[in-house]
XYZ file of C-alpha atoms in Angstrom:
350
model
C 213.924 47.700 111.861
C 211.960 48.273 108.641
C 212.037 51.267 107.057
C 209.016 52.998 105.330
C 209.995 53.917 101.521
C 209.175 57.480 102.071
C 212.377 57.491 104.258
C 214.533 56.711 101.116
C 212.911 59.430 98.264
C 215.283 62.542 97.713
C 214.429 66.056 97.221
C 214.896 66.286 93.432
C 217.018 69.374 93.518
C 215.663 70.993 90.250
C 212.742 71.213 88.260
C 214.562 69.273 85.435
C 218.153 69.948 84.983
C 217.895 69.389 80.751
C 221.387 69.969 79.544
C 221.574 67.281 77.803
C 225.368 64.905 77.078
C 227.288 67.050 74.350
C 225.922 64.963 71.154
C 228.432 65.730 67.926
C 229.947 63.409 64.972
C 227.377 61.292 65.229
C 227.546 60.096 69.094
C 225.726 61.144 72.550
C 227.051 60.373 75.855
C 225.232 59.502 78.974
C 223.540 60.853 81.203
C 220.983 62.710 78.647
C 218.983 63.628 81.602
C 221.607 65.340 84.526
C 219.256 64.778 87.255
C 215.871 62.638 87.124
C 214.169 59.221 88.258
C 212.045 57.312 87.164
C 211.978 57.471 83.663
C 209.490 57.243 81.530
C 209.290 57.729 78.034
C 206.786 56.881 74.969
C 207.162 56.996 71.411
C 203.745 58.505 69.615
C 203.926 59.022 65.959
C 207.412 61.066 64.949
C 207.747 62.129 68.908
C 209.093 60.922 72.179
C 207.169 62.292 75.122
C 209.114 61.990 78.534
C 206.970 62.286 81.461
C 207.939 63.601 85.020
C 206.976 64.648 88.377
C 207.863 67.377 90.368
C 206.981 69.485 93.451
C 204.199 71.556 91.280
C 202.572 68.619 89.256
C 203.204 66.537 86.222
C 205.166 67.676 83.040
C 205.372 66.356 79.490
C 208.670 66.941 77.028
C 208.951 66.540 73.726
C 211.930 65.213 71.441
C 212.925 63.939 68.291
C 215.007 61.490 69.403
C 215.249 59.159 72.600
C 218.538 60.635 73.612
C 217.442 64.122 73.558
C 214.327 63.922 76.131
C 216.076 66.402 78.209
C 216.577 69.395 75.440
C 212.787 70.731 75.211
C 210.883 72.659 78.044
C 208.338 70.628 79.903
C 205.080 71.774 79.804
C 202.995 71.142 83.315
C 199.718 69.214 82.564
C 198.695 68.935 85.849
C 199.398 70.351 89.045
C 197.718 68.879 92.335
C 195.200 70.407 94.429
C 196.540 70.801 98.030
C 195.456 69.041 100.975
C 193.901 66.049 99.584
C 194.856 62.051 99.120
C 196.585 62.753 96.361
C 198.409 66.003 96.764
C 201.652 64.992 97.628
C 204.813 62.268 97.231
C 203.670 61.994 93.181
C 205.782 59.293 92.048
C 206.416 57.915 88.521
C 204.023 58.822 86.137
C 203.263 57.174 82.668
C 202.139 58.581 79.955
C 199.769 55.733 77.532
C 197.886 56.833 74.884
C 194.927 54.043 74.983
C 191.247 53.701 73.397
C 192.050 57.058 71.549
C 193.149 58.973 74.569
C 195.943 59.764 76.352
C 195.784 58.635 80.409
C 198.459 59.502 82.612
C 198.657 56.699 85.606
C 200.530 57.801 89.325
C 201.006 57.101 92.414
C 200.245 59.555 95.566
C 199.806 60.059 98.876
C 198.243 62.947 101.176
C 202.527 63.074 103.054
C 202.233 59.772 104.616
C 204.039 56.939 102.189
C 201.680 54.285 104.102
C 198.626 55.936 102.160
C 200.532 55.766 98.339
C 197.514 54.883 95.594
C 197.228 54.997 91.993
C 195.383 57.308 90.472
C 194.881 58.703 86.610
C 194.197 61.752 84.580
C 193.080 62.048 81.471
C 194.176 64.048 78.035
C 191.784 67.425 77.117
C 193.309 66.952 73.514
C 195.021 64.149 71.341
C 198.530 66.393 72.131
C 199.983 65.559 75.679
C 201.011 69.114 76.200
C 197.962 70.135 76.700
C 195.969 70.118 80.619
C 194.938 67.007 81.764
C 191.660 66.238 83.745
C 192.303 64.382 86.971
C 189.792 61.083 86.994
C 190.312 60.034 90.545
C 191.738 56.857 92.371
C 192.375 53.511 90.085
C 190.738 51.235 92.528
C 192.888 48.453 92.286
C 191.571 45.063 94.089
C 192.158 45.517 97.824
C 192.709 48.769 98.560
C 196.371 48.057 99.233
C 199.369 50.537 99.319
C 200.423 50.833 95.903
C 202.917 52.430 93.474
C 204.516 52.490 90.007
C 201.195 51.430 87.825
C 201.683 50.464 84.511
C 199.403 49.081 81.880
C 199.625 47.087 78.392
C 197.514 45.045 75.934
C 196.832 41.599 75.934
C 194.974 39.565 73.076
C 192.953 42.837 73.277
C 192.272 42.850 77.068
C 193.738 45.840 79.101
C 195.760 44.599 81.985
C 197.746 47.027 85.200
C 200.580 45.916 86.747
C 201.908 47.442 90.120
C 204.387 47.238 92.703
C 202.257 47.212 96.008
C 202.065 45.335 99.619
C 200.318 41.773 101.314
C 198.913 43.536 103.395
C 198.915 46.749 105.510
C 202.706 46.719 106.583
C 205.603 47.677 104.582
C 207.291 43.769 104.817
C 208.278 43.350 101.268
C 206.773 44.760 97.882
C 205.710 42.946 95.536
C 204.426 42.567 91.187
C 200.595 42.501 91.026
C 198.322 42.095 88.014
C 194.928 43.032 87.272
C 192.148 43.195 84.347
C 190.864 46.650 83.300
C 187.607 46.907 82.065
C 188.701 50.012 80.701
C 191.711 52.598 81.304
C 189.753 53.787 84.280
C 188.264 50.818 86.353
C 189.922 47.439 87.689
C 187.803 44.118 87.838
C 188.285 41.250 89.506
C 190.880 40.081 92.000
C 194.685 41.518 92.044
C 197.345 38.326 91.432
C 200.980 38.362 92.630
C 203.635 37.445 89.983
C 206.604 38.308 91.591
C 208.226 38.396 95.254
C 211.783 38.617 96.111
C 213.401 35.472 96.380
C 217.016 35.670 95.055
C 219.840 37.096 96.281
C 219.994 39.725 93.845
C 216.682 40.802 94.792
C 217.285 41.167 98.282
C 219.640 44.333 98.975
C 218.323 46.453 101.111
C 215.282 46.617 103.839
C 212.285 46.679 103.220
C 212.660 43.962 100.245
C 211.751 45.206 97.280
C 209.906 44.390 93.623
C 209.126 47.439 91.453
C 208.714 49.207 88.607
C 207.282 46.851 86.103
C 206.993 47.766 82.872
C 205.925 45.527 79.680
C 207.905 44.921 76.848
C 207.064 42.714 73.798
C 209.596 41.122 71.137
C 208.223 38.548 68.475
C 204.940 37.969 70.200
C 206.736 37.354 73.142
C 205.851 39.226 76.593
C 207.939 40.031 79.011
C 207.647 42.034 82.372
C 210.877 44.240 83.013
C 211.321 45.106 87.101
C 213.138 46.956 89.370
C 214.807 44.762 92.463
C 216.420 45.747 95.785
C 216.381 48.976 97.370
C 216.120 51.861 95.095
C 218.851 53.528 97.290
C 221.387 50.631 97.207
C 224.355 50.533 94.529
C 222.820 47.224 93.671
C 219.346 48.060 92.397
C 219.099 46.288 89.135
C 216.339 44.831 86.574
C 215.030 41.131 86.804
C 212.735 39.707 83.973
C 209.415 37.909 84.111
C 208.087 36.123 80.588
C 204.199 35.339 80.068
C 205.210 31.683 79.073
C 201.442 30.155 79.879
C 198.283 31.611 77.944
C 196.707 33.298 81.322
C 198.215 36.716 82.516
C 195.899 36.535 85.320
C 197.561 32.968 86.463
C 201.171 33.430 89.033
C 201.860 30.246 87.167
C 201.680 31.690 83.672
C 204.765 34.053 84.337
C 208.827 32.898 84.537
C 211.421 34.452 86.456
C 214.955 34.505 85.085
C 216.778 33.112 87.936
C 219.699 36.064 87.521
C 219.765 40.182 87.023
C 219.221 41.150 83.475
C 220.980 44.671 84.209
C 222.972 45.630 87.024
C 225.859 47.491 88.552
C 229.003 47.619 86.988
C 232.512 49.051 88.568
C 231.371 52.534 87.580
C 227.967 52.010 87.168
C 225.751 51.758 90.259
C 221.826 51.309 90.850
C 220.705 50.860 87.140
C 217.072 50.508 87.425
C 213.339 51.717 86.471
C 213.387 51.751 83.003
C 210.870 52.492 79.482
C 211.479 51.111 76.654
C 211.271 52.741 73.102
C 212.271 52.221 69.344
C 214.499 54.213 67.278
C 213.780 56.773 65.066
C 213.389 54.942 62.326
C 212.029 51.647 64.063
C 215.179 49.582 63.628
C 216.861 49.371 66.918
C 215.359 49.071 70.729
C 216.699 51.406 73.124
C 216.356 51.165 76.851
C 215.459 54.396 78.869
C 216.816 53.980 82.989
C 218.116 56.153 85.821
C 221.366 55.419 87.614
C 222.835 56.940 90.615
C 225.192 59.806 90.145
C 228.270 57.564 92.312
C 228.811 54.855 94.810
C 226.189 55.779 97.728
C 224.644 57.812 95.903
C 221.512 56.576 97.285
C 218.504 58.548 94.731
C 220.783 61.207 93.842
C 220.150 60.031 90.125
C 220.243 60.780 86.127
C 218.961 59.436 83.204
C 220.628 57.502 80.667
C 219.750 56.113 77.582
C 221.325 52.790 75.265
C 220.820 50.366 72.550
C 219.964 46.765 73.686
C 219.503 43.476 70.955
C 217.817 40.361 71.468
C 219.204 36.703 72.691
C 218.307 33.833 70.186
C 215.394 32.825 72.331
C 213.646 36.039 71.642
C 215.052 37.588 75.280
C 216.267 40.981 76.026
C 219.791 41.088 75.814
C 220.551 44.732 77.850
C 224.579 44.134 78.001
C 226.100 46.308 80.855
C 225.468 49.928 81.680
C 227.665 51.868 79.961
C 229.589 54.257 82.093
C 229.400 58.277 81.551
C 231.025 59.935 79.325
C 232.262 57.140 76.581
C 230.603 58.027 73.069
C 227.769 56.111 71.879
C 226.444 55.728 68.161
C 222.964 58.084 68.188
C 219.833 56.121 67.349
C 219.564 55.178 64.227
C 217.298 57.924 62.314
C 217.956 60.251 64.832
C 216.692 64.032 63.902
C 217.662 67.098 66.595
C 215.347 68.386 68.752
C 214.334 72.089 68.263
C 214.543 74.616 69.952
C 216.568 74.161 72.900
C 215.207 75.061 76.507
C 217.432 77.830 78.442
C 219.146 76.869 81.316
C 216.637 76.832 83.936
C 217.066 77.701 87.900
C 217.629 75.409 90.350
C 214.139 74.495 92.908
C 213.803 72.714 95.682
C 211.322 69.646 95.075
C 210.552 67.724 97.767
C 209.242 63.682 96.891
């Protein structure tokens, strides 16, 4: 029996729990987030902004550092309107800041998972703290189901990638790509880059590629994604490199033939991650969620760690690094003032 992916989303249990790992002498330990999916987190300037959703909208946090996004309050930006296409299940938002604005991109649904579309709001202001304006649906090619919207830059054309369906049917999800005119409108037709085909990418029911998310080293472009079911102790990252000259060609774009991050013996559903440099530029830093313990299912946190680069210009993630071991803090690294107070637990339902 297949199983719609609405079936598998937790209630998050709090707005944002952000009491952050204890971070002295020089070291942080994970989780820096205590409870939280989906992670997504940009550097702008001297600032990391980590954006979230929630029952009553979309927030934005600010830090100094990558491995204290969870110290600041979140500010709402936007808060849905009820009863429309778009009022409910709001699931990972990204915050870009592109063509001199900033654009938030998410997916939503009016309660039923089978009607999940992108859609984007705009900044007011050039801070993302302030209210953004809803813009309506991205109208991606199709009009198929469709979640986890990202975009990036390519020899100055704007491109979105996606995790969405063939067809109408929840059989499998898979990588799209498509041109943007401009942050707001989609041309042309919608290309598939990636499909589960490997073991590793094949825990779990309905079959699953998601989460994409761009990440360039050297010139070099890769695609970052999510594999297997989000709920299963082996959810884990898979890689995709732009080795032709075409974005918009399936045969442009390389799978590595094995998990690039994944599940350790105390480490279980890595996945969904951002990307983001030090504080002072010198070392990469991977952003991800993790579930809490075996079976865990999306009972997650956030965690945060340094990755380096393989001599052929690859990622090179290393393991997940279990809770609670110290970890160097980024390079550069400045606190993050002034602390949020402990906030109240509420029920959010995704």
């Amino acid at each position: 029996m297949i199983l719609k992916r609405a079936l598998f989303r937790p209630a998050l249990t709090v707005l944002m729990l952000l009491i952050a790992s204890p971070v002295s002498a020089g070291t942080f330990t994970n989780p820096i987030v205590s409870s939280g999916a989906d992670p997504w987190v940009i550097q702008h300037g001297e600032n990391y902004f980590f954006c979230q959703s929630h029952r009553h909208g979309i927030y934005v946090s600010r830090a100094n550092s990558p491995v204290t996004i969870g110290e600041n309050p979140p500010v709402r930006v936007w808060t849905p309107p009820p009863d429309t296409s778009y009022s409910k299940e709001i699931w990972a938002p990204e915050l870009h800041y592109l063509c001199g604005k900033w654009y938030i991109y998410f997916a939503a649904d009016d309660g039923d998972n089978a009607n999940h579309r992108m859609y984007v709001l705009e900044g007011s202001s050039q801070n993302p703290q302030d209210p953004f304006v809803f813009r309506g649906e991205l109208k991606l090619p199709e009009n198929r189901w469709a979640i986890d919207g990202t975009v990036f830059t390519f020899r100055d054309e704007l491109y979105v990638l996606w995790s969405g369906w063939v067809g109408t049917e929840n059989v499998d999800q898979r990588i799209y790509i498509a041109r943007l005119k401009d942050p707001l409108t989609p041309v042309g037709e919608r290309v598939c880059i990636s499909r589960p085909e490997y073991d590793w990418e094949k825990f779990g029911t309905p079959l699953i590629n998601e989460g994409p998310e761009a990440l360039w080293h050297d010139e070099k472009l890769f695609v970052i994604y999510s594999a297997s079911g989000s709920w299963d102790d082996d959810y884990c990252l898979g890689q995709l490199q732009l080795t032709g000259s075409d974005p918009m060609r399936a045969e442009s774009w390389s799978k590595k033939p094995q998990a690039v991050f994944s599940r350790t013996t105390e480490v279980f559903g890595p996945g969904h991650c951002s990307f983001v440099k030090s504080p002072d530029g010198s070392e990469d830093w991977i952003i991800y969620h993790a579930a809490k313990y075996s079976g865990a299912g999306w009972n997650r946190n956030v965690r945060a760690q340094k990755f380096t680069w393989n001599a052929d210009g690859s990622p090179n993630f290393g393991v997940p690094i279990s809770t609670g071991i110290p970890l160097p803090l980024p390079s550069g690294h400045i606190e993050s003032a002034p602390k949020t107070p402990e906030l109240e637990p509420i029920e959010i339902q995704r």
